[in-house]
mmCIF file of C-alpha atoms in Angstrom:
data_model
loop_
_atom_site.group_PDB
_atom_site.id
_atom_site.type_symbol
_atom_site.label_atom_id
_atom_site.label_comp_id
_atom_site.label_asym_id
_atom_site.label_seq_id
_atom_site.Cartn_x
_atom_site.Cartn_y
_atom_site.Cartn_z
ATOM 1 C CA UNK U 236 0.000 0.000 0.000
ATOM 2 C CA UNK U 237 1.065 3.624 -0.230
ATOM 3 C CA UNK U 238 0.316 6.681 1.852
ATOM 4 C CA UNK U 239 -2.130 8.189 -0.615
ATOM 5 C CA UNK U 240 -3.987 5.017 -1.537
ATOM 6 C CA UNK U 241 -3.415 5.584 -5.253
ATOM 7 C CA UNK U 242 -0.919 2.803 -5.966
ATOM 8 C CA UNK U 243 -0.693 0.283 -7.463
ATOM 9 C CA UNK U 244 -2.848 1.019 -10.537
ATOM 10 C CA UNK U 245 -6.279 -0.574 -10.886
ATOM 11 C CA UNK U 246 -4.990 -2.858 -13.643
ATOM 12 C CA UNK U 247 -3.193 -4.880 -10.950
ATOM 13 C CA UNK U 248 -5.967 -4.725 -8.364
ATOM 14 C CA UNK U 249 -9.215 -5.322 -10.219
ATOM 15 C CA UNK U 250 -8.344 -8.720 -11.756
ATOM 16 C CA UNK U 251 -7.718 -10.146 -8.276
ATOM 17 C CA UNK U 252 -11.266 -9.526 -7.055
ATOM 18 C CA UNK U 253 -10.062 -8.451 -3.616
ATOM 19 C CA UNK U 254 -12.574 -8.647 -0.782
ATOM 20 C CA UNK U 255 -10.553 -7.503 2.239
ATOM 21 C CA UNK U 256 -7.591 -5.290 3.124
ATOM 22 C CA UNK U 257 -5.826 -4.589 6.428
ATOM 23 C CA UNK U 258 -3.714 -1.555 7.252
ATOM 24 C CA UNK U 259 -2.912 1.306 9.577
ATOM 25 C CA UNK U 260 0.110 3.000 11.045
ATOM 26 C CA UNK U 261 3.781 2.784 10.079
ATOM 27 C CA UNK U 262 3.816 6.242 8.512
ATOM 28 C CA UNK U 263 4.925 7.708 11.837
ATOM 29 C CA UNK U 264 5.349 6.803 15.493
ATOM 30 C CA UNK U 265 1.630 7.284 15.963
ATOM 31 C CA UNK U 266 0.060 8.175 19.296
ATOM 32 C CA UNK U 267 3.140 7.002 21.217
ATOM 33 C CA UNK U 268 5.415 9.144 19.053
ATOM 34 C CA UNK U 269 3.170 12.143 19.713
ATOM 35 C CA UNK U 270 3.757 11.774 23.460
ATOM 36 C CA UNK U 271 0.577 9.762 24.091
ATOM 37 C CA UNK U 272 -1.682 12.390 22.624
ATOM 38 C CA UNK U 273 -3.351 13.212 19.330
ATOM 39 C CA UNK U 274 -0.712 14.942 17.251
ATOM 40 C CA UNK U 275 0.797 15.163 13.781
ATOM 41 C CA UNK U 276 2.061 11.576 13.800
ATOM 42 C CA UNK U 277 -1.326 10.169 14.720
ATOM 43 C CA UNK U 278 -2.939 12.296 12.041
ATOM 44 C CA UNK U 279 -0.446 11.132 9.408
ATOM 45 C CA UNK U 280 -1.413 7.523 10.125
ATOM 46 C CA UNK U 281 -5.137 8.293 10.188
ATOM 47 C CA UNK U 282 -4.938 10.234 6.923
ATOM 48 C CA UNK U 283 -3.213 7.306 5.231
ATOM 49 C CA UNK U 284 -5.880 4.880 6.437
ATOM 50 C CA UNK U 285 -8.638 7.170 5.174
ATOM 51 C CA UNK U 286 -6.995 7.562 1.759
ATOM 52 C CA UNK U 287 -6.600 3.817 1.345
ATOM 53 C CA UNK U 288 -10.103 3.019 2.565
ATOM 54 C CA UNK U 289 -11.656 5.679 0.368
ATOM 55 C CA UNK U 290 -10.366 3.746 -2.623
ATOM 56 C CA UNK U 291 -10.748 0.148 -1.476
ATOM 57 C CA UNK U 292 -14.135 0.192 0.253
ATOM 58 C CA UNK U 293 -15.842 1.916 -2.659
ATOM 59 C CA UNK U 294 -16.713 0.815 -6.202
ATOM 60 C CA UNK U 295 -15.434 -1.272 -7.922
ATOM 61 C CA UNK U 296 -13.854 -3.056 -4.947
ATOM 62 C CA UNK U 297 -16.253 -2.806 -1.993
ATOM 63 C CA UNK U 298 -13.605 -4.531 0.143
ATOM 64 C CA UNK U 299 -13.631 -4.753 3.907
ATOM 65 C CA UNK U 300 -10.966 -2.485 5.431
ATOM 66 C CA UNK U 301 -9.630 -3.692 8.783
ATOM 67 C CA UNK U 302 -7.862 -0.773 10.463
ATOM 68 C CA UNK U 303 -5.237 -1.867 13.010
ATOM 69 C CA UNK U 304 -5.722 0.436 15.982
ATOM 70 C CA UNK U 305 -2.601 -0.779 17.797
ATOM 71 C CA UNK U 306 -0.479 0.255 14.791
ATOM 72 C CA UNK U 307 -1.902 3.782 14.850
ATOM 73 C CA UNK U 308 -1.245 3.774 18.604
ATOM 74 C CA UNK U 309 2.390 3.122 17.669
ATOM 75 C CA UNK U 310 2.792 -0.419 19.031
ATOM 76 C CA UNK U 311 3.803 -1.703 15.606
ATOM 77 C CA UNK U 312 7.009 -3.459 16.610
ATOM 78 C CA UNK U 313 9.131 -0.329 16.347
ATOM 79 C CA UNK U 314 7.938 1.345 19.539
ATOM 80 C CA UNK U 315 10.560 2.523 22.086
ATOM 81 C CA UNK U 316 11.665 0.214 24.887
ATOM 82 C CA UNK U 317 10.152 2.504 27.537
ATOM 83 C CA UNK U 318 6.668 2.389 25.979
ATOM 84 C CA UNK U 319 3.759 2.583 28.410
ATOM 85 C CA UNK U 320 1.330 -0.026 27.138
ATOM 86 C CA UNK U 321 -2.457 0.300 27.443
ATOM 87 C CA UNK U 322 -3.926 -0.289 30.899
ATOM 88 C CA UNK U 323 -0.578 -0.406 32.721
ATOM 89 C CA UNK U 324 -1.331 -0.727 36.451
ATOM 90 C CA UNK U 325 -5.015 -0.855 35.537
ATOM 91 C CA UNK U 326 -5.036 2.665 34.070
ATOM 92 C CA UNK U 327 -6.790 2.532 30.708
ATOM 93 C CA UNK U 328 -7.721 6.220 30.437
ATOM 94 C CA UNK U 329 -5.136 7.265 27.838
ATOM 95 C CA UNK U 330 -5.828 4.171 25.740
ATOM 96 C CA UNK U 331 -9.565 4.877 25.829
ATOM 97 C CA UNK U 332 -8.932 8.486 24.782
ATOM 98 C CA UNK U 333 -6.834 7.269 21.872
ATOM 99 C CA UNK U 334 -9.462 4.772 20.718
ATOM 100 C CA UNK U 335 -12.244 7.336 21.018
ATOM 101 C CA UNK U 336 -10.346 10.025 19.115
ATOM 102 C CA UNK U 337 -9.285 7.770 16.230
ATOM 103 C CA UNK U 338 -12.557 5.897 15.827
ATOM 104 C CA UNK U 339 -14.531 9.156 15.935
ATOM 105 C CA UNK U 340 -12.394 10.631 13.178
ATOM 106 C CA UNK U 341 -12.655 7.522 11.017
ATOM 107 C CA UNK U 342 -16.420 7.265 11.534
ATOM 108 C CA UNK U 343 -16.828 10.888 10.473
ATOM 109 C CA UNK U 344 -15.709 9.949 6.963
ATOM 110 C CA UNK U 345 -18.756 7.744 6.480
ATOM 111 C CA UNK U 346 -16.516 4.905 5.257
ATOM 112 C CA UNK U 347 -17.279 1.359 6.502
ATOM 113 C CA UNK U 348 -14.274 0.540 8.678
ATOM 114 C CA UNK U 349 -13.773 -2.688 10.591
ATOM 115 C CA UNK U 350 -11.836 -2.040 13.806
ATOM 116 C CA UNK U 351 -8.949 -4.388 14.594
ATOM 117 C CA UNK U 352 -8.099 -3.705 18.226
ATOM 118 C CA UNK U 353 -4.603 -5.141 18.747
ATOM 119 C CA UNK U 354 -2.173 -6.982 16.498
ATOM 120 C CA UNK U 355 -0.532 -10.202 17.773
ATOM 121 C CA UNK U 356 -0.803 -9.629 21.526
ATOM 122 C CA UNK U 357 0.752 -13.069 22.064
ATOM 123 C CA UNK U 358 4.063 -11.869 20.537
ATOM 124 C CA UNK U 359 6.282 -9.886 22.904
ATOM 125 C CA UNK U 360 7.450 -7.372 20.285
ATOM 126 C CA UNK U 361 3.882 -6.048 20.136
ATOM 127 C CA UNK U 362 2.599 -6.775 23.674
ATOM 128 C CA UNK U 363 5.291 -7.743 26.204
ATOM 129 C CA UNK U 364 2.924 -8.847 28.956
ATOM 130 C CA UNK U 365 1.311 -11.756 27.131
ATOM 131 C CA UNK U 366 -2.276 -12.398 26.104
ATOM 132 C CA UNK U 367 -3.314 -14.334 29.205
ATOM 133 C CA UNK U 368 -3.118 -11.450 31.653
ATOM 134 C CA UNK U 369 -5.594 -9.132 33.327
ATOM 135 C CA UNK U 370 -3.895 -6.164 31.608
ATOM 136 C CA UNK U 371 -4.560 -7.632 28.179
ATOM 137 C CA UNK U 372 -8.203 -8.345 29.008
ATOM 138 C CA UNK U 373 -8.605 -4.806 30.394
ATOM 139 C CA UNK U 374 -7.111 -3.390 27.202
ATOM 140 C CA UNK U 375 -9.457 -5.448 25.035
ATOM 141 C CA UNK U 376 -12.611 -4.726 27.029
ATOM 142 C CA UNK U 377 -11.988 -0.982 27.338
ATOM 143 C CA UNK U 378 -11.271 -0.620 23.612
ATOM 144 C CA UNK U 379 -14.273 -2.732 22.633
ATOM 145 C CA UNK U 380 -16.638 -0.718 24.827
ATOM 146 C CA UNK U 381 -15.264 2.617 23.603
ATOM 147 C CA UNK U 382 -15.684 1.571 19.969
ATOM 148 C CA UNK U 383 -19.255 0.496 20.680
ATOM 149 C CA UNK U 384 -19.988 3.856 22.362
ATOM 150 C CA UNK U 385 -18.708 5.793 19.342
ATOM 151 C CA UNK U 386 -19.824 3.397 16.590
ATOM 152 C CA UNK U 387 -22.507 1.039 17.917
ATOM 153 C CA UNK U 388 -22.897 -0.879 14.656
ATOM 154 C CA UNK U 389 -19.271 -1.071 13.611
ATOM 155 C CA UNK U 390 -17.538 -4.373 12.895
ATOM 156 C CA UNK U 391 -14.932 -5.253 15.534
ATOM 157 C CA UNK U 392 -12.310 -7.915 14.828
ATOM 158 C CA UNK U 393 -9.719 -9.741 16.936
ATOM 159 C CA UNK U 394 -7.782 -11.182 18.726
ATOM 160 C CA UNK U 395 -5.189 -11.528 15.896
ATOM 161 C CA UNK U 396 -3.343 -14.308 17.716
ATOM 162 C CA UNK U 397 -0.142 -15.450 16.023
ATOM 163 C CA UNK U 398 -0.560 -18.932 17.486
ATOM 164 C CA UNK U 399 -3.309 -21.347 16.546
ATOM 165 C CA UNK U 400 -5.374 -23.314 19.097
ATOM 166 C CA UNK U 401 -3.211 -26.354 18.390
ATOM 167 C CA UNK U 402 -0.141 -24.335 19.410
ATOM 168 C CA UNK U 403 -1.589 -22.460 22.396
ATOM 169 C CA UNK U 404 -5.096 -23.515 23.282
ATOM 170 C CA UNK U 405 -4.911 -21.825 26.676
ATOM 171 C CA UNK U 406 -4.795 -18.326 25.204
ATOM 172 C CA UNK U 407 -7.737 -19.124 22.913
ATOM 173 C CA UNK U 408 -9.855 -20.553 25.706
ATOM 174 C CA UNK U 409 -8.952 -17.633 27.954
ATOM 175 C CA UNK U 410 -9.790 -14.988 25.382
ATOM 176 C CA UNK U 411 -13.084 -16.537 24.313
ATOM 177 C CA UNK U 412 -14.207 -17.132 27.886
ATOM 178 C CA UNK U 413 -13.346 -13.578 28.918
ATOM 179 C CA UNK U 414 -14.959 -12.065 25.819
ATOM 180 C CA UNK U 415 -18.174 -13.985 26.429
ATOM 181 C CA UNK U 416 -18.388 -13.127 30.140
ATOM 182 C CA UNK U 417 -17.622 -9.424 29.526
ATOM 183 C CA UNK U 418 -19.902 -9.060 26.511
ATOM 184 C CA UNK U 419 -17.011 -8.173 24.223
ATOM 185 C CA UNK U 420 -17.090 -10.947 21.605
ATOM 186 C CA UNK U 421 -15.875 -9.512 18.262
ATOM 187 C CA UNK U 422 -17.909 -9.718 15.065
ATOM 188 C CA UNK U 423 -15.030 -11.554 13.419
ATOM 189 C CA UNK U 424 -12.556 -13.857 15.138
ATOM 190 C CA UNK U 425 -9.128 -13.266 13.605
ATOM 191 C CA UNK U 426 -5.904 -15.231 13.670
ATOM 192 C CA UNK U 427 -2.693 -15.485 11.682
ATOM 193 C CA UNK U 428 -1.634 -18.373 9.473
ATOM 194 C CA UNK U 429 2.039 -17.488 9.243
ATOM 195 C CA UNK U 430 3.747 -20.468 10.810
ATOM 196 C CA UNK U 431 5.124 -23.419 8.879
ATOM 197 C CA UNK U 432 2.468 -26.122 9.103
ATOM 198 C CA UNK U 433 -0.467 -23.797 9.752
ATOM 199 C CA UNK U 434 -3.344 -25.233 7.714
ATOM 200 C CA UNK U 435 -6.447 -23.079 7.106
ATOM 201 C CA UNK U 436 -8.751 -26.104 7.030
ATOM 202 C CA UNK U 437 -7.555 -27.581 10.321
ATOM 203 C CA UNK U 438 -7.121 -24.243 12.081
ATOM 204 C CA UNK U 439 -10.532 -22.824 11.190
ATOM 205 C CA UNK U 440 -12.123 -26.035 12.433
ATOM 206 C CA UNK U 441 -10.183 -25.851 15.711
ATOM 207 C CA UNK U 442 -11.177 -22.219 16.280
ATOM 208 C CA UNK U 443 -14.830 -22.986 15.647
ATOM 209 C CA UNK U 444 -14.607 -25.844 18.136
ATOM 210 C CA UNK U 445 -13.232 -23.501 20.783
ATOM 211 C CA UNK U 446 -15.949 -20.937 20.013
ATOM 212 C CA UNK U 447 -18.593 -23.610 20.475
ATOM 213 C CA UNK U 448 -16.989 -24.882 23.687
ATOM 214 C CA UNK U 449 -17.069 -21.329 25.071
ATOM 215 C CA UNK U 450 -20.828 -21.229 24.511
ATOM 216 C CA UNK U 451 -20.657 -18.320 22.070
ATOM 217 C CA UNK U 452 -23.697 -18.236 19.789
ATOM 218 C CA UNK U 453 -24.172 -17.228 17.080
ATOM 219 C CA UNK U 454 -20.604 -17.977 16.105
ATOM 220 C CA UNK U 455 -18.628 -15.006 14.722
ATOM 221 C CA UNK U 456 -17.176 -15.106 11.240
ATOM 222 C CA UNK U 457 -13.532 -16.158 10.916
ATOM 223 C CA UNK U 458 -10.837 -14.027 9.299
ATOM 224 C CA UNK U 459 -7.230 -15.096 8.700
ATOM 225 C CA UNK U 460 -5.980 -11.529 8.450
ATOM 226 C CA UNK U 461 -2.340 -12.506 7.909
ATOM 227 C CA UNK U 462 -1.169 -15.659 6.163
ATOM 228 C CA UNK U 463 1.850 -17.279 4.461
ATOM 229 C CA UNK U 464 5.306 -17.303 6.092
ATOM 230 C CA UNK U 465 8.104 -15.112 4.797
ATOM 231 C CA UNK U 466 10.131 -18.132 3.720
ATOM 232 C CA UNK U 467 7.271 -19.597 1.640
ATOM 233 C CA UNK U 468 6.482 -16.958 -0.931
ATOM 234 C CA UNK U 469 6.527 -18.957 -4.170
ATOM 235 C CA UNK U 470 3.539 -19.179 -6.474
ATOM 236 C CA UNK U 471 3.100 -22.872 -5.736
ATOM 237 C CA UNK U 472 2.833 -22.266 -2.001
ATOM 238 C CA UNK U 473 0.470 -19.333 -2.607
ATOM 239 C CA UNK U 474 -1.707 -21.699 -4.634
ATOM 240 C CA UNK U 475 -1.654 -24.207 -1.747
ATOM 241 C CA UNK U 476 -2.947 -21.575 0.690
ATOM 242 C CA UNK U 477 -5.672 -20.513 -1.722
ATOM 243 C CA UNK U 478 -6.729 -24.106 -2.293
ATOM 244 C CA UNK U 479 -6.932 -24.712 1.458
ATOM 245 C CA UNK U 480 -8.725 -21.420 2.185
ATOM 246 C CA UNK U 481 -11.359 -22.328 -0.414
ATOM 247 C CA UNK U 482 -12.199 -25.439 1.631
ATOM 248 C CA UNK U 483 -11.846 -23.831 5.050
ATOM 249 C CA UNK U 484 -14.310 -22.062 7.295
ATOM 250 C CA UNK U 485 -12.659 -18.641 6.887
ATOM 251 C CA UNK U 486 -14.809 -15.753 5.675
ATOM 252 C CA UNK U 487 -11.798 -13.891 4.274
ATOM 253 C CA UNK U 488 -8.005 -13.949 4.358
ATOM 254 C CA UNK U 489 -5.208 -11.427 3.792
ATOM 255 C CA UNK U 490 -1.600 -12.029 2.810
ATOM 256 C CA UNK U 491 0.991 -11.066 5.403
ATOM 257 C CA UNK U 492 3.141 -8.107 4.382
ATOM 258 C CA UNK U 493 6.795 -9.068 4.871
ATOM 259 C CA UNK U 494 8.235 -5.952 3.234
ATOM 260 C CA UNK U 495 6.289 -3.744 5.563
ATOM 261 C CA UNK U 496 4.593 -1.436 5.092
ATOM 262 C CA UNK U 497 4.359 1.426 2.603
ATOM 263 C CA UNK U 498 5.592 -0.266 -0.555
ATOM 264 C CA UNK U 499 2.521 -0.605 -2.814
ATOM 265 C CA UNK U 500 3.314 -4.083 -4.123
ATOM 266 C CA UNK U 501 0.169 -5.784 -2.756
ATOM 267 C CA UNK U 502 2.118 -7.632 -0.053
ATOM 268 C CA UNK U 503 4.617 -9.007 -2.523
ATOM 269 C CA UNK U 504 2.529 -10.136 -5.479
ATOM 270 C CA UNK U 505 3.985 -7.357 -7.641
ATOM 271 C CA UNK U 506 7.651 -6.855 -8.503
ATOM 272 C CA UNK U 507 9.263 -3.500 -9.217
ATOM 273 C CA UNK U 508 11.017 -3.364 -12.585
ATOM 274 C CA UNK U 509 12.455 -0.184 -14.107
ATOM 275 C CA UNK U 510 10.289 1.981 -11.922
ATOM 276 C CA UNK U 511 7.039 0.190 -12.691
ATOM 277 C CA UNK U 512 5.253 -2.773 -11.156
ATOM 278 C CA UNK U 513 4.863 -6.119 -12.896
ATOM 279 C CA UNK U 514 2.891 -9.186 -11.767
ATOM 280 C CA UNK U 515 4.957 -12.062 -10.419
ATOM 281 C CA UNK U 516 3.977 -15.711 -10.007
ATOM 282 C CA UNK U 517 2.085 -15.009 -6.775
ATOM 283 C CA UNK U 518 -0.092 -12.466 -8.594
ATOM 284 C CA UNK U 519 -0.950 -15.001 -11.289
ATOM 285 C CA UNK U 520 -1.865 -17.643 -8.704
ATOM 286 C CA UNK U 521 -4.271 -15.163 -7.111
ATOM 287 C CA UNK U 522 -5.564 -14.197 -10.543
ATOM 288 C CA UNK U 523 -6.501 -17.835 -11.165
ATOM 289 C CA UNK U 524 -8.219 -17.952 -7.764
ATOM 290 C CA UNK U 525 -10.330 -14.944 -8.743
ATOM 291 C CA UNK U 526 -11.594 -16.992 -11.710
ATOM 292 C CA UNK U 527 -12.995 -19.665 -9.379
ATOM 293 C CA UNK U 528 -16.538 -18.346 -9.664
ATOM 294 C CA UNK U 529 -19.756 -20.329 -9.402
ATOM 295 C CA UNK U 530 -19.765 -23.244 -6.963
ATOM 296 C CA UNK U 531 -17.020 -25.281 -5.351
ATOM 297 C CA UNK U 532 -16.972 -28.914 -6.440
ATOM 298 C CA UNK U 533 -15.590 -32.043 -4.818
ATOM 299 C CA UNK U 534 -11.871 -32.677 -5.203
ATOM 300 C CA UNK U 535 -9.305 -34.975 -3.630
ATOM 301 C CA UNK U 536 -8.653 -32.135 -1.182
ATOM 302 C CA UNK U 537 -5.116 -32.722 -0.012
ATOM 303 C CA UNK U 538 -2.768 -35.550 -0.875
ATOM 304 C CA UNK U 539 0.407 -35.372 1.146
ATOM 305 C CA UNK U 540 1.387 -31.712 0.988
ATOM 306 C CA UNK U 541 -0.352 -31.068 -2.344
ATOM 307 C CA UNK U 542 -3.836 -29.526 -2.305
ATOM 308 C CA UNK U 543 -6.423 -28.817 -4.967
ATOM 309 C CA UNK U 544 -9.686 -26.896 -5.027
ATOM 310 C CA UNK U 545 -11.967 -26.375 -8.001
ATOM 311 C CA UNK U 546 -15.152 -24.580 -8.993
ATOM 312 C CA UNK U 547 -17.574 -24.770 -11.875
ATOM 313 C CA UNK U 548 -19.563 -21.863 -13.234
ATOM 314 C CA UNK U 549 -22.343 -23.080 -15.512
ATOM 315 C CA UNK U 550 -23.301 -19.571 -16.662
ATOM 316 C CA UNK U 551 -19.717 -18.866 -17.734
ATOM 317 C CA UNK U 552 -19.303 -22.441 -19.021
ATOM 318 C CA UNK U 553 -16.066 -22.604 -17.119
ATOM 319 C CA UNK U 554 -14.351 -24.861 -14.618
ATOM 320 C CA UNK U 555 -11.215 -23.705 -12.816
ATOM 321 C CA UNK U 556 -8.904 -25.611 -10.491
ATOM 322 C CA UNK U 557 -6.027 -24.335 -8.389
ATOM 323 C CA UNK U 558 -3.313 -26.726 -7.254
ATOM 324 C CA UNK U 559 -0.315 -26.031 -5.034
ATOM 325 C CA UNK U 560 2.108 -27.625 -2.625
ATOM 326 C CA UNK U 561 2.754 -26.482 0.932
ATOM 327 C CA UNK U 562 6.406 -27.492 0.785
ATOM 328 C CA UNK U 563 7.167 -25.853 -2.538
ATOM 329 C CA UNK U 564 7.219 -28.986 -4.697
ATOM 330 C CA UNK U 565 7.872 -28.252 -8.357
ATOM 331 C CA UNK U 566 7.390 -30.635 -11.241
ATOM 332 C CA UNK U 567 4.663 -32.571 -12.944
ATOM 333 C CA UNK U 568 1.211 -33.027 -11.431
ATOM 334 C CA UNK U 569 -1.842 -34.437 -13.183
ATOM 335 C CA UNK U 570 -5.449 -33.357 -12.625
ATOM 336 C CA UNK U 571 -8.456 -35.365 -13.786
ATOM 337 C CA UNK U 572 -11.786 -33.608 -14.396
ATOM 338 C CA UNK U 573 -14.941 -35.711 -14.357
ATOM 339 C CA UNK U 574 -18.690 -35.255 -14.040
ATOM 340 C CA UNK U 575 -18.982 -31.985 -15.912
#
């Protein structure tokens, strides 16, 4: 993405049929850099978010825009070592002021923002105290309630855990139990699929099981708002993720941005060449995925580390399959179509 929301050109965006985008912060030090008040740094981040959302949430895209409040706060991984984190010693007042100021300004635009409260609170670079603490729950509850007071009907998403239930079920059970008891269950449950071995099909099923066990009904939608590890960025691996997401329970998914954060290369699916952007193999894999219109059909699913999903569109007289390998296998693979 870029600061003004104008790049890259529509010719690279429209063919991908994007449905969701996530951004915020990184232009400045945010609220923290402004001395824990609303200043020029905070406004620079907010202005960037507005410019991007003005393009992406409107025609022809109509994409969901998840704005990362913790990034605008300045807790984006580059915050100073002496940062005072939200609700330190139980004092949430400055954090609540921040949330209220930013959400009020974003709501005033009339654009349909989804509010992402805090990015990866189970990773110490973003939240040193850990996600199974009273401070974290205070931070979440106070932000949730302030957003609801300013924007009662807004979409709220979280918790953005980096670890799946299979890797840290305690944090998932703790969050869901606390959210239910405090009346702060988000509209979309978010997690990140950025570890080697993270499988959208298995992970979405595990999250839904934990939601059910917590007695949360109706179940929120699921969003994998970062996916694909930095060391697995080939087109074949991208195709594997897309094939698995197609058969998962996720409502939407967004590629992780490993060359963060103001380079408008669509999180690495475009390559800069002679001052212009060109599609790379990842872009073409996503372009194929956008052609999977109509209805999903039965496939072999996953064989070893190779996955396939397919769709048929009778009105377009078209059937499209996407096949990829989680471990980056290259070489021959055969696909048999039947029953059309």
